[in-house]
Coordinates of C-alpha atoms and ligand atoms in Angstrom, one line a residue:
X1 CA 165.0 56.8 73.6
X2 CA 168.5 56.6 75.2
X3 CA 169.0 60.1 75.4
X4 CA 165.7 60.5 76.7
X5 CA 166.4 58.3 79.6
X6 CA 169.4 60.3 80.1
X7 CA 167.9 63.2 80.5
X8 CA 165.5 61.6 83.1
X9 CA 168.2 60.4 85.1
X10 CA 170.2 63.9 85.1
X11 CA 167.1 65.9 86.4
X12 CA 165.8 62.9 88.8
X13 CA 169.7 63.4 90.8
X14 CA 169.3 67.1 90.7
X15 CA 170.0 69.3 93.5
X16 CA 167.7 71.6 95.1
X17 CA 168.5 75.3 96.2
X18 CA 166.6 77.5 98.4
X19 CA 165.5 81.5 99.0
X20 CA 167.7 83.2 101.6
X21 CA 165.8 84.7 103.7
X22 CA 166.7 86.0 107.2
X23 CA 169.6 84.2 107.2
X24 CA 168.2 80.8 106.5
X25 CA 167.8 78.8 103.3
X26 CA 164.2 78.0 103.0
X27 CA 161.7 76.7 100.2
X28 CA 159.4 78.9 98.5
X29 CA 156.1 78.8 100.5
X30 CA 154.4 77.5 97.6
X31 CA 156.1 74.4 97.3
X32 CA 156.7 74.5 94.0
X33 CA 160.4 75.2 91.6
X34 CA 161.4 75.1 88.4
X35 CA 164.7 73.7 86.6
X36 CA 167.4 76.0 86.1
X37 CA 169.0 74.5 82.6
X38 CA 172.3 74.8 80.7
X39 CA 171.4 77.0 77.5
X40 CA 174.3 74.8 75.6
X41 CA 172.5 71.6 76.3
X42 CA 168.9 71.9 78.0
X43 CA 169.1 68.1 79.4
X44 CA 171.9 69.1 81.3
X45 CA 169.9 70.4 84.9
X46 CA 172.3 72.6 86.9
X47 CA 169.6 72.9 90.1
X48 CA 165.8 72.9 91.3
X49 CA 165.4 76.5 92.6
X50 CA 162.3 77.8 94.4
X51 CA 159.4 79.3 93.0
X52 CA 158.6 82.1 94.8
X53 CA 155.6 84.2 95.4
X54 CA 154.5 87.4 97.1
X55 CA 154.3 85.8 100.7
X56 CA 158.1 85.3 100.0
X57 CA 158.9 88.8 99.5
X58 CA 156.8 89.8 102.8
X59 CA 158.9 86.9 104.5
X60 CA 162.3 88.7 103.0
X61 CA 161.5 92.3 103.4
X62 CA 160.5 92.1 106.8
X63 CA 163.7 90.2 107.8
X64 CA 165.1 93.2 105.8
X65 CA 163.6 95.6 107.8
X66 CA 164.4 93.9 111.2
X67 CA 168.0 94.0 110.6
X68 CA 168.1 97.4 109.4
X69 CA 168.6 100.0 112.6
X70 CA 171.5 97.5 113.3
X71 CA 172.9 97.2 110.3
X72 CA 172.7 101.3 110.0
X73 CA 174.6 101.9 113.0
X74 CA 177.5 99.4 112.8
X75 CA 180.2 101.7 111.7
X76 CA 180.9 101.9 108.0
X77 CA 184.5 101.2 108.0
X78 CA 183.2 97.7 109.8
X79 CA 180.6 97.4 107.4
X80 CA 184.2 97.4 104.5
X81 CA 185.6 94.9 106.7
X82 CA 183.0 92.1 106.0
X83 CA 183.0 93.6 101.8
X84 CA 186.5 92.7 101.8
X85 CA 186.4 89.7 103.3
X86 CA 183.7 88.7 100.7
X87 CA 186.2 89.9 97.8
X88 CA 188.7 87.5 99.1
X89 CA 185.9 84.8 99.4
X90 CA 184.8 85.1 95.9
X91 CA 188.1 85.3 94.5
X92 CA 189.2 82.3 95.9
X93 CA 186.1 80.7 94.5
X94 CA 186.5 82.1 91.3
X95 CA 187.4 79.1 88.6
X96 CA 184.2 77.4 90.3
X97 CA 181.9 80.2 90.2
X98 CA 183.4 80.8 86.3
X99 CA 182.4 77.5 85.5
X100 CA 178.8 77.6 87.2
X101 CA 178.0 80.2 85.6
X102 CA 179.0 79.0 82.3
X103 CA 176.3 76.4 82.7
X104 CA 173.8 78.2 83.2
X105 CA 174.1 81.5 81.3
X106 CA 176.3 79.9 78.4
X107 CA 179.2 82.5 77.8
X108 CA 182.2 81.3 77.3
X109 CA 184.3 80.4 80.0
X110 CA 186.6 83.5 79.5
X111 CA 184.0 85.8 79.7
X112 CA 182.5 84.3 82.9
X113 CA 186.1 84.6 84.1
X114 CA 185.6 88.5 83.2
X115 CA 182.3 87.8 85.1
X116 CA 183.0 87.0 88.5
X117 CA 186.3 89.1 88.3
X118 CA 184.0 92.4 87.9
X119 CA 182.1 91.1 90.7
X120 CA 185.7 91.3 92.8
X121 CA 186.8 94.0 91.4
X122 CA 183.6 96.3 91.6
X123 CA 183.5 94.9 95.6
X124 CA 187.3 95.5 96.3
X125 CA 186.8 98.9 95.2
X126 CA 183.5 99.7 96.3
X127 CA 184.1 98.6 99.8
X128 CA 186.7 101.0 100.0
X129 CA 184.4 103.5 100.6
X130 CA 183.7 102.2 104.0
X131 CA 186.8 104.5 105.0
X132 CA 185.6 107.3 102.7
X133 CA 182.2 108.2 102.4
X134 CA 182.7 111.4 101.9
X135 CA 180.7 114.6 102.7
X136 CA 181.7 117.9 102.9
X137 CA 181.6 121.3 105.1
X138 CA 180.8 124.9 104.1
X139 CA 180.5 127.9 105.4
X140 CA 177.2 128.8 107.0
X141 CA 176.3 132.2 106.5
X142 CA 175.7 133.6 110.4
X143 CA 178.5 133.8 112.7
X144 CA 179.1 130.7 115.0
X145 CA 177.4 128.3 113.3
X146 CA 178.9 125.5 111.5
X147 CA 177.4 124.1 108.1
X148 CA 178.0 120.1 106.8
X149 CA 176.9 117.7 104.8
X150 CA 176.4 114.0 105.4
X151 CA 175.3 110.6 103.5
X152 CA 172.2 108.8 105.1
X153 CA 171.3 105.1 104.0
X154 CA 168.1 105.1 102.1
X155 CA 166.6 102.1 103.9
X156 CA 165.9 99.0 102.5
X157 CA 166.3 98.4 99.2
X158 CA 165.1 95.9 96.4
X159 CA 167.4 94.6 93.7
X160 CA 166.4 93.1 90.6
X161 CA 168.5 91.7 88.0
X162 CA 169.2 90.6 84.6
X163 CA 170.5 87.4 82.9
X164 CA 173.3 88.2 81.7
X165 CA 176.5 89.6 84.1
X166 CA 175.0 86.7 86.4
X167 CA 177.6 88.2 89.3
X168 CA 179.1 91.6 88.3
X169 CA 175.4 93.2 88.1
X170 CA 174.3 91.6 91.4
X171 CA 177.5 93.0 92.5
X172 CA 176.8 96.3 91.3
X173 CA 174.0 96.9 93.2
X174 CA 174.9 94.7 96.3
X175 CA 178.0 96.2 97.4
X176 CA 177.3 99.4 97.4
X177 CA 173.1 99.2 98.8
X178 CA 175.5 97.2 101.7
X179 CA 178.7 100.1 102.2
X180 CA 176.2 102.9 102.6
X181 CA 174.3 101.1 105.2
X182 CA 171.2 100.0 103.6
X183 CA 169.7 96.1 103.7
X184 CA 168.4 94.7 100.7
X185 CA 166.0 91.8 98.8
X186 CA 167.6 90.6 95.5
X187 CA 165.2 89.1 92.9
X188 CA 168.2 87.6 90.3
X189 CA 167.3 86.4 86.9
X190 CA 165.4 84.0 86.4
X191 CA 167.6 81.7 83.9
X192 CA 171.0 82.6 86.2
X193 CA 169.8 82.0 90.1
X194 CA 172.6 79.7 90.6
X195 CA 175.7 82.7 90.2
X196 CA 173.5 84.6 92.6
X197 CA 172.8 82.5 95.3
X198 CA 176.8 82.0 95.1
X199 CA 177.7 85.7 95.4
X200 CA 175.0 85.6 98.2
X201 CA 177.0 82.5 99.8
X202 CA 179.8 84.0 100.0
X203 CA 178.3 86.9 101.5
X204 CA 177.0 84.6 104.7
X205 CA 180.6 83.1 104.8
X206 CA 182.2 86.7 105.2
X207 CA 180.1 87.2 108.1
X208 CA 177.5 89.9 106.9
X209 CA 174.4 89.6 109.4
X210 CA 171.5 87.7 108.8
X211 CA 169.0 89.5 107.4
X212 CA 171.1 91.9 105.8
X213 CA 171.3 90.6 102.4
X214 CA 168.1 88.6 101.5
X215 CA 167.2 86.8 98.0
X216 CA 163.9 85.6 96.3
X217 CA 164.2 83.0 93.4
X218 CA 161.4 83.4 90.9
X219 CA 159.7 85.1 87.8
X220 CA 159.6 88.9 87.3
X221 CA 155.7 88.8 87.0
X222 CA 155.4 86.8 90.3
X223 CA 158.0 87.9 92.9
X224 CA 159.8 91.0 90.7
X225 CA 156.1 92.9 90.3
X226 CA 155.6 92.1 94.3
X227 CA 159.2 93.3 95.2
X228 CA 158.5 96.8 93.1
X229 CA 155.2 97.2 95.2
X230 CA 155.8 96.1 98.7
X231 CA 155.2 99.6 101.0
X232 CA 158.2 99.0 103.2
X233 CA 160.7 99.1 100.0
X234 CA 162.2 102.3 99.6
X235 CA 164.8 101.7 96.5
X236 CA 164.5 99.5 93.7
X237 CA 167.5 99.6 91.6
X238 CA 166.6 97.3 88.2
X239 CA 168.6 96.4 85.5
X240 CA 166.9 94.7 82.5
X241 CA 164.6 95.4 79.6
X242 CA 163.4 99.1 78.6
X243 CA 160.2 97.3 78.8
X244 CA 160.4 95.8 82.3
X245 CA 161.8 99.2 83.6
X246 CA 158.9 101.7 82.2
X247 CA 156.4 99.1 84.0
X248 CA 158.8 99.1 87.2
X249 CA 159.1 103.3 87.4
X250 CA 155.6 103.8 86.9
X251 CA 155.1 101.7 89.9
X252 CA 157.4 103.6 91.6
X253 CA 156.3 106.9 90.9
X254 CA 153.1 106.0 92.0
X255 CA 154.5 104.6 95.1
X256 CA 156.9 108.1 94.9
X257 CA 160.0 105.2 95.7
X258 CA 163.3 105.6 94.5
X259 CA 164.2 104.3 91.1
X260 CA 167.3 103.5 89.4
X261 CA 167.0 102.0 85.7
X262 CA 169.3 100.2 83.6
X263 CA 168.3 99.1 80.5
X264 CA 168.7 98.7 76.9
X265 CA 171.0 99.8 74.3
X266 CA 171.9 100.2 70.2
X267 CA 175.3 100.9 70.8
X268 CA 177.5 101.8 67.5
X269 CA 180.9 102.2 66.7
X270 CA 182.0 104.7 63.7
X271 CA 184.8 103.5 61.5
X272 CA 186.6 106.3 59.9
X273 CA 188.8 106.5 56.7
X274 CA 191.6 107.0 58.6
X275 CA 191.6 104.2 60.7
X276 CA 193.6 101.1 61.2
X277 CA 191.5 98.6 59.8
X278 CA 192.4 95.3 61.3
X279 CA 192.0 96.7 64.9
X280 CA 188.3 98.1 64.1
X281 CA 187.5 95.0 62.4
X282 CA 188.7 93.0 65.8
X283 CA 187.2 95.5 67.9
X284 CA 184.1 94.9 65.9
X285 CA 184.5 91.3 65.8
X286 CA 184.7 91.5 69.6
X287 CA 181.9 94.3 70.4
X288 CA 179.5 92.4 68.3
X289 CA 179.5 88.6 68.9
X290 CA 181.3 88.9 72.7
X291 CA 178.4 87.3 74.7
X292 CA 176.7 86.2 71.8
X293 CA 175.7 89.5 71.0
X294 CA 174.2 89.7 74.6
X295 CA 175.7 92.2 76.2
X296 CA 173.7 96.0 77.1
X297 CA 177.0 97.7 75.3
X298 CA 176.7 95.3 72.6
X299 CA 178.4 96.7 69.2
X300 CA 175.7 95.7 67.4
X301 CA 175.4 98.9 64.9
X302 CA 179.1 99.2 62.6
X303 CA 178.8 102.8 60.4
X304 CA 181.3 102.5 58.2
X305 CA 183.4 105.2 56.3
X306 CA 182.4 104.7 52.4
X307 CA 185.7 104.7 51.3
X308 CA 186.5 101.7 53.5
X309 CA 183.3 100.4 53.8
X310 CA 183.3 97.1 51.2
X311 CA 186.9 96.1 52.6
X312 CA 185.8 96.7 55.9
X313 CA 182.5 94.3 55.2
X314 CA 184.8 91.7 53.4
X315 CA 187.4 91.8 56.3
X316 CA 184.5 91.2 58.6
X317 CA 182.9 88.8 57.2
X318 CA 185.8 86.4 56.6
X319 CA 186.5 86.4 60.4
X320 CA 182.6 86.1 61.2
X321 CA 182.2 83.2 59.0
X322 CA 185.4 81.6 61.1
X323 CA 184.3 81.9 64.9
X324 CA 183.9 78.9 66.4
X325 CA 180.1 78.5 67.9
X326 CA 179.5 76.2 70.5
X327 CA 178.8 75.1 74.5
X328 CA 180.9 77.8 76.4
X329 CA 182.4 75.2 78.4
X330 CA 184.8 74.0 75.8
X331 CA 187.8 76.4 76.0
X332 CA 188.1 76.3 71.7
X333 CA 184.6 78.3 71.7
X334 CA 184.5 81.5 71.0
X335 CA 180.4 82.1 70.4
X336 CA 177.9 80.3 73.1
X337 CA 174.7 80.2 73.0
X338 CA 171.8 82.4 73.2
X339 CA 170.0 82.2 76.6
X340 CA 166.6 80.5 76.0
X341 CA 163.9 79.4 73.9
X342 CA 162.6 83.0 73.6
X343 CA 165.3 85.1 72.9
X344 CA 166.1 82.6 70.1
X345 CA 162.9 83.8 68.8
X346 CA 163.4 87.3 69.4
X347 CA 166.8 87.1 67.7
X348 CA 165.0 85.0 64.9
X349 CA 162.3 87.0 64.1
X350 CA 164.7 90.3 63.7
X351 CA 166.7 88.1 61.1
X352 CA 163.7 87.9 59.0
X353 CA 162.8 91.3 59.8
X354 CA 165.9 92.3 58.3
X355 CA 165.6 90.1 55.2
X356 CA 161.7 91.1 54.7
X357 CA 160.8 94.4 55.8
X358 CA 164.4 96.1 55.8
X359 CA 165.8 94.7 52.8
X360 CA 169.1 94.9 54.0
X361 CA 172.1 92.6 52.7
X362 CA 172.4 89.0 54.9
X363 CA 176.4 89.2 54.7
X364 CA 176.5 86.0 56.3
X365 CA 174.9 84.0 59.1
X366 CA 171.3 83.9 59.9
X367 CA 170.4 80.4 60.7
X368 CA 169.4 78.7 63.6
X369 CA 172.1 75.7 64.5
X370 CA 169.8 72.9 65.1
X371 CA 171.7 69.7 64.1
X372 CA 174.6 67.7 65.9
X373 CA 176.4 69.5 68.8
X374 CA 173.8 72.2 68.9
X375 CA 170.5 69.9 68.9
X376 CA 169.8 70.3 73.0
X377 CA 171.0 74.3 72.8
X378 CA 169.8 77.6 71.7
X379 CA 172.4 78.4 68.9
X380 CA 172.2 81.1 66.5
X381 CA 174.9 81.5 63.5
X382 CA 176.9 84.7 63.9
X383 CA 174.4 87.1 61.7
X384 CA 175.9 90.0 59.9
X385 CA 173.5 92.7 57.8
X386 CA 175.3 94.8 55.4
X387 CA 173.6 98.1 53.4
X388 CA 171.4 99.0 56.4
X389 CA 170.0 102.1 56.3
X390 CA 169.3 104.7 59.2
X391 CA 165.9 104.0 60.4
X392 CA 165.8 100.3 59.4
X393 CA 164.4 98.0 62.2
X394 CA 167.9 95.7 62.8
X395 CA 169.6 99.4 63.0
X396 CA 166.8 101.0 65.9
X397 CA 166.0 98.0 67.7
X398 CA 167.6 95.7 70.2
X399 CA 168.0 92.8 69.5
X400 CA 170.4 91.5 71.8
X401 CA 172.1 88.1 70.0
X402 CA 174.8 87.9 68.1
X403 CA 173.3 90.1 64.8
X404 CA 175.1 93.0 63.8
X405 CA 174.5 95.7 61.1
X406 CA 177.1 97.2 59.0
X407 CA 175.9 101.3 57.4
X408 CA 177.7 103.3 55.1
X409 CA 178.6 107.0 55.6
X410 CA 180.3 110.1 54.2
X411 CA 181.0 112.9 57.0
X412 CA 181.9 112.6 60.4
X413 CA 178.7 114.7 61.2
X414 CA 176.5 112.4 59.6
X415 CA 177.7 109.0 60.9
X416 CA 177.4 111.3 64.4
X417 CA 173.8 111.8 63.7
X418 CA 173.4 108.0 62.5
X419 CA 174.8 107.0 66.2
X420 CA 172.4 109.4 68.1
X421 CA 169.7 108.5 66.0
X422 CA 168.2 105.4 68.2
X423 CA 166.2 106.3 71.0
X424 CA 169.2 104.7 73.3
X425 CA 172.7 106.1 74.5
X426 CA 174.9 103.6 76.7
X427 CA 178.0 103.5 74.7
X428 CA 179.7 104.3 71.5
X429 CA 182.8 104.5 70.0
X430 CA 185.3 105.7 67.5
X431 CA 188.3 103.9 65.4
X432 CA 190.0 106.7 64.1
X433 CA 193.9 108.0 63.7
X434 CA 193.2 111.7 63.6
X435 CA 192.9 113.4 67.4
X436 CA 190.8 116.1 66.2
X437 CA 188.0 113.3 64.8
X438 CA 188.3 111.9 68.2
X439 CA 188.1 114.7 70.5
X440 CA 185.1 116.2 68.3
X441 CA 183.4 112.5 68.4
X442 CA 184.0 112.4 72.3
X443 CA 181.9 116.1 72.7
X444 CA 179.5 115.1 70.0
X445 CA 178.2 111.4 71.0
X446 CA 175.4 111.4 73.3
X447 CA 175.7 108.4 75.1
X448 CA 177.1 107.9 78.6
X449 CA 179.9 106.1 77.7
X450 CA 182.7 105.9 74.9
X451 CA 185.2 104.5 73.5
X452 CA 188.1 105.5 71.2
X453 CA 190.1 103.4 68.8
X454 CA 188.1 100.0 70.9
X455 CA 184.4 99.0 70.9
X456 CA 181.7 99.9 72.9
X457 CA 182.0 96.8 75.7
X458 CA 184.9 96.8 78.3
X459 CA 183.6 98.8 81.6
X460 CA 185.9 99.3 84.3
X461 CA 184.5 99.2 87.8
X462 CA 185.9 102.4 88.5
X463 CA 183.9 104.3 86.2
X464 CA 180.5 105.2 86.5
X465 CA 178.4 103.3 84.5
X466 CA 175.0 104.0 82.4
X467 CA 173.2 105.5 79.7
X468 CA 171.3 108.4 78.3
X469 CA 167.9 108.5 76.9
X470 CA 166.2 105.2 77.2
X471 CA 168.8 103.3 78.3
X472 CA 168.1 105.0 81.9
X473 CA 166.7 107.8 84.2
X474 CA 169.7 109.6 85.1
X475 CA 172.3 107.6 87.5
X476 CA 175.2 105.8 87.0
X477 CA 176.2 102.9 88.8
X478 CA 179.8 101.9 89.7
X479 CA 182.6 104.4 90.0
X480 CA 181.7 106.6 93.7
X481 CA 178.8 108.1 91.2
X482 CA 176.9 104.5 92.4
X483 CA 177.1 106.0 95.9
X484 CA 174.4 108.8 95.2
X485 CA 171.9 106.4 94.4
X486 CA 172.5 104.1 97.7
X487 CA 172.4 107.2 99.7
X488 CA 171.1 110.4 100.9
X489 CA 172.1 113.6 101.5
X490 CA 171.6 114.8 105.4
X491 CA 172.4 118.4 105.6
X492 CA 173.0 119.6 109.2
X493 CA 173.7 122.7 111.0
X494 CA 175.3 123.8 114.3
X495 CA 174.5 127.0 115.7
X496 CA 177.0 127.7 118.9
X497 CA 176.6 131.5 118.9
X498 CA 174.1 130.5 121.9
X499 CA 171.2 133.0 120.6
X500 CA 168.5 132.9 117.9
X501 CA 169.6 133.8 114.7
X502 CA 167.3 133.8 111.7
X503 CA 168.8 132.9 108.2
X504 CA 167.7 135.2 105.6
X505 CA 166.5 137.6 108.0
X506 CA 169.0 138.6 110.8
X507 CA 171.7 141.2 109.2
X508 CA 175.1 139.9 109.6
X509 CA 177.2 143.2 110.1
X510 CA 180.6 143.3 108.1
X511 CA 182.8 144.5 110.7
Ligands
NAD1 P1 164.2 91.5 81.7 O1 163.6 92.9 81.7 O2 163.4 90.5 81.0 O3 164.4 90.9 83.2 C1 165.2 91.6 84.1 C2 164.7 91.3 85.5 O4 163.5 91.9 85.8 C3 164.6 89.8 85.8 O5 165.0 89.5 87.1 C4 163.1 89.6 85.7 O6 162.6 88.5 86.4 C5 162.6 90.9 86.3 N1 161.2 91.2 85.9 C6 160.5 90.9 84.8 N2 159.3 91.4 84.8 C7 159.2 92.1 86.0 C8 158.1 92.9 86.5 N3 156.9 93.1 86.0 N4 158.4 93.5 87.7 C9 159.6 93.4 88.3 N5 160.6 92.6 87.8 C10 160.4 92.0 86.6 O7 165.7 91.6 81.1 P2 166.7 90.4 80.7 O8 166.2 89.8 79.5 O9 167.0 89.6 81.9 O10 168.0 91.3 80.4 C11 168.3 91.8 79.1 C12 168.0 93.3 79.1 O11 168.8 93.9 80.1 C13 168.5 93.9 77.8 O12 167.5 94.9 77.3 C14 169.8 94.6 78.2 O13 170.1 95.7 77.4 C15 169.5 95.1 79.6 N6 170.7 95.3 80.3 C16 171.0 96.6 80.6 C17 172.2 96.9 81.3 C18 172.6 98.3 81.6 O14 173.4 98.5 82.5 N7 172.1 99.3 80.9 C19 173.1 95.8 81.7 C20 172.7 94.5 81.4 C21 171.5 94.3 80.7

């Protein structure tokens, strides 16, 4: 009854945030919000946020596309100047951003640390390109003509995100949609608004226009679905569910918009014979339960040599069994928790799946943690399956909580085969002392990124980003790569020779 009360009193003080639209924090036009809650402790209520709806989204895109012709023509390199103003504004926020977000997303505060320092990283670097930008000049093949190449923003441009980088993915997109001259609508996640509309503070602060940078709180079915169909939005860049983004490109390819997806992954890392056992078994410690398991690189598939294999699954599961679970907020933590009620039951429902239909080996773990410390959060035990099989369920699925599955292999070429077996390809990686094994490994992994002798999380900004297969449709964000999806080519020619000349047709005489 006490805590009850409690709880009462916590969400009756709690503050209210708005939608940013046009420069102006406003309510949702529909009056109504919903709780944004601490996945460690749900009585603890970290803001009121607005529920959107489509009217919102018109509202936001069309102070989008007001600000856009001037937000076009202000001269990139003063474009940079406001990104790196917003670095420094967001890294002098950045143990009270870390600690926001820790509330509402529930990784560890480390890790939201590593957060909100991709988010300045990825913004330092990106808005370098203010002074870059870089096109190129060729020959054009009449006399006195000249022949170049340009980037063009793509126009406006609709953002939607996931839970769980609650800053570095809105970054991600942000930065660079804002560089190459584009205005944008973010839709963030729905259970991390509040690192959002803080990256999106910041933004105001460093002086970026109003209307420039616009964001919608709300559901993906509500305001998300809207965003993807609104006719003056010509970009969505998503990052999310494989699910969310096949129903988000076929809207665009109706709608013949530009589409960039991000989604999910089954990444793996191959343990070899050869390699130093301790580091894979800390680099698979890491890779699997970092995040709670919740990360799109997640190592959440382990193929281990047989000859090492049953000290490899004994080393493992000793330091499984030892990481400390608990609200990410206390620094002796090491695994938070999961991120609601329904990926507890996702996660859940793949343990038994594993038990059931796969008839794999429950190593350890695979309990809910209900009692105690754990009894307002969404805690999961750190879950290890050992003897899983290629083709198994908990080895082709995401499941995207701390669950990982250890399989057994013989030949290189076969745990190769085992790792581009799942109808993903983000990342992968290889433990291994033996350069050839590695090199081959590198050619032979089809997955847009990879690791050797660490585990499959661990992006730099620097690097372009993404996956093959399912995990997306063929761009890469960060690194300059990120660039060809905020922009367009423009090629343009001069002709000086002060006469018709017809490419193709006119005869250029060698003299
Ligand atoms: P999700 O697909 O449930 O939601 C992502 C976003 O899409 C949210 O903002 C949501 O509100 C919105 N959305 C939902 N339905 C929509 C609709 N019909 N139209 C438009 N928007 C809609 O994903 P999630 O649970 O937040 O994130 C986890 C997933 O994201 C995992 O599959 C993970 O692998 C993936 N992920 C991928 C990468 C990558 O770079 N490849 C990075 C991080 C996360």
């Amino acid at each position: 009854m006490a805590k009850a009360k409690e709880a009462k009193r916590t969400r009756s003080s709690v503050k209210s945030f708005h939608n940013y639209i046009g420069g102006e924090w406003v309510k949702s036009s529909s009056g109504e919000s919903f709780d944004n809650v601490n996945p460690a402790d749900t009585t603890d209520v970290i803001g009121r946020f607005p529920k959107s709806v489509p009217e919102d989204v018109d509202r936001a895109v069309a102070a989008a596309a007001a600000a856009a012709t001037r937000w076009r023509r202000t001269p990139a390199p003063k474009r940079a100047e406001l990104l790196f103003n917003l670095a420094e504004i967001i890294r002098d926020n950045k143990d009270q951003y870390t600690r926001e977000m820790t509330r509402e997303m529930g990784k560890v505060l480390k890790e939201a640390g590593g957060d909100v320092q991709e988010a300045i990283d990825c913004t330092y670097y990106t808005a370098g390109e203010g002074r870059r930008l870089h096109g190129f000049t060729t020959p054009a093949e009449m006399p006195n003509k000249f022949a170049m190449c340009v980037r063009q923003p793509v126009g406006l441009c609709g953002l939607i995100t996931p839970f769980n980088f609650p800053m570095a993915i809105p970054s991600w997109k942000l930065i660079p949609a804002l560089v190459c001259g584009n205005t944008v609508v973010i839709k963030s996640g729905e259970d991390v608004p509040l690192s959002t509309i803080n990256l999106v503070k910041a933004a105001e602060k460093a002086g970026i226009p109003a209307g420039v940078v616009n964001v919608i709180n709300g559901h993906g079915a509500d305001v998300g679905a809207a965003l993807v169909e609104h006719e003056d939005v010509r970009l969505i860049s998503f990052t999310g569910s494989t699910a969310t983004g096949a129903k988000i490109a076929e809207q665009c390819a109706r709608d013949n918009k530009i589409v960039s997806l991000e989604m999910g992954g089954k990444n793996a890392i191959i343990i070899m014979d050869d390699a130093d056992l301790d580091n894979a078994v800390e680099g698979s410690l890491w890779g699997a339960f970092g995040t709670s398991g919740q990360r799109c690189t997640a190592s959440s598939r382990l193929i281990v040599h047989k000859k090492v294999y049953k000290k490899f699954v004994q080393k493992l599961v000793e330091k499984v069994k030892a990481l400390r679970v608990g609200n990410g907020l206390d620094e002796k933590t090491e695994v938070g928790p999961v991120i609601n009620q329904r990926a507890m039951d996702k996660i859940l429902s793949y343990i038994e799946i594993g038990q059931k239909e796969d008839k794999a080996t429950l190593a350890c773990g695979g309990n809910a943690l209900t009692k105690g410390e754990y009894k307002n959060g969404y805690f999961i035990e750190p879950t290890v399956f050992s003897d899983v099989k290629p083709g198994m369920r908990v080895e082709q699925e995401e499941i995207f909580g701390p669950v990982t599955s250890v399989v057994p292999f013989s030949t290189l070429d076969e745990a190769i085969d085992i790792v581009n077996g799942v109808k993903y390809g983000l990342s992968s990686a290889i433990y291994t002392q033996d350069v050839n094994k590695a090199f081959y490994a590198m050619q032979e992994l089809y997955t847009g990124i990879c690791y050797v002798n660490s585990a499959t999380i661990g992006a730099e900004v620097h690097l372009p980003f993404g996956g093959t297969k399912g995990t997306g449709n063929g761009h890469r964000e960060a690194g300059t790569q990120v660039l060809d999806i905020f922009s367009e080519w423009k090629s343009l020619y001069i002709d000086y020779s002060g006469k018709l000349q017809k490419a193709q047709i006119d005869q250029v005489e060698v003299p």
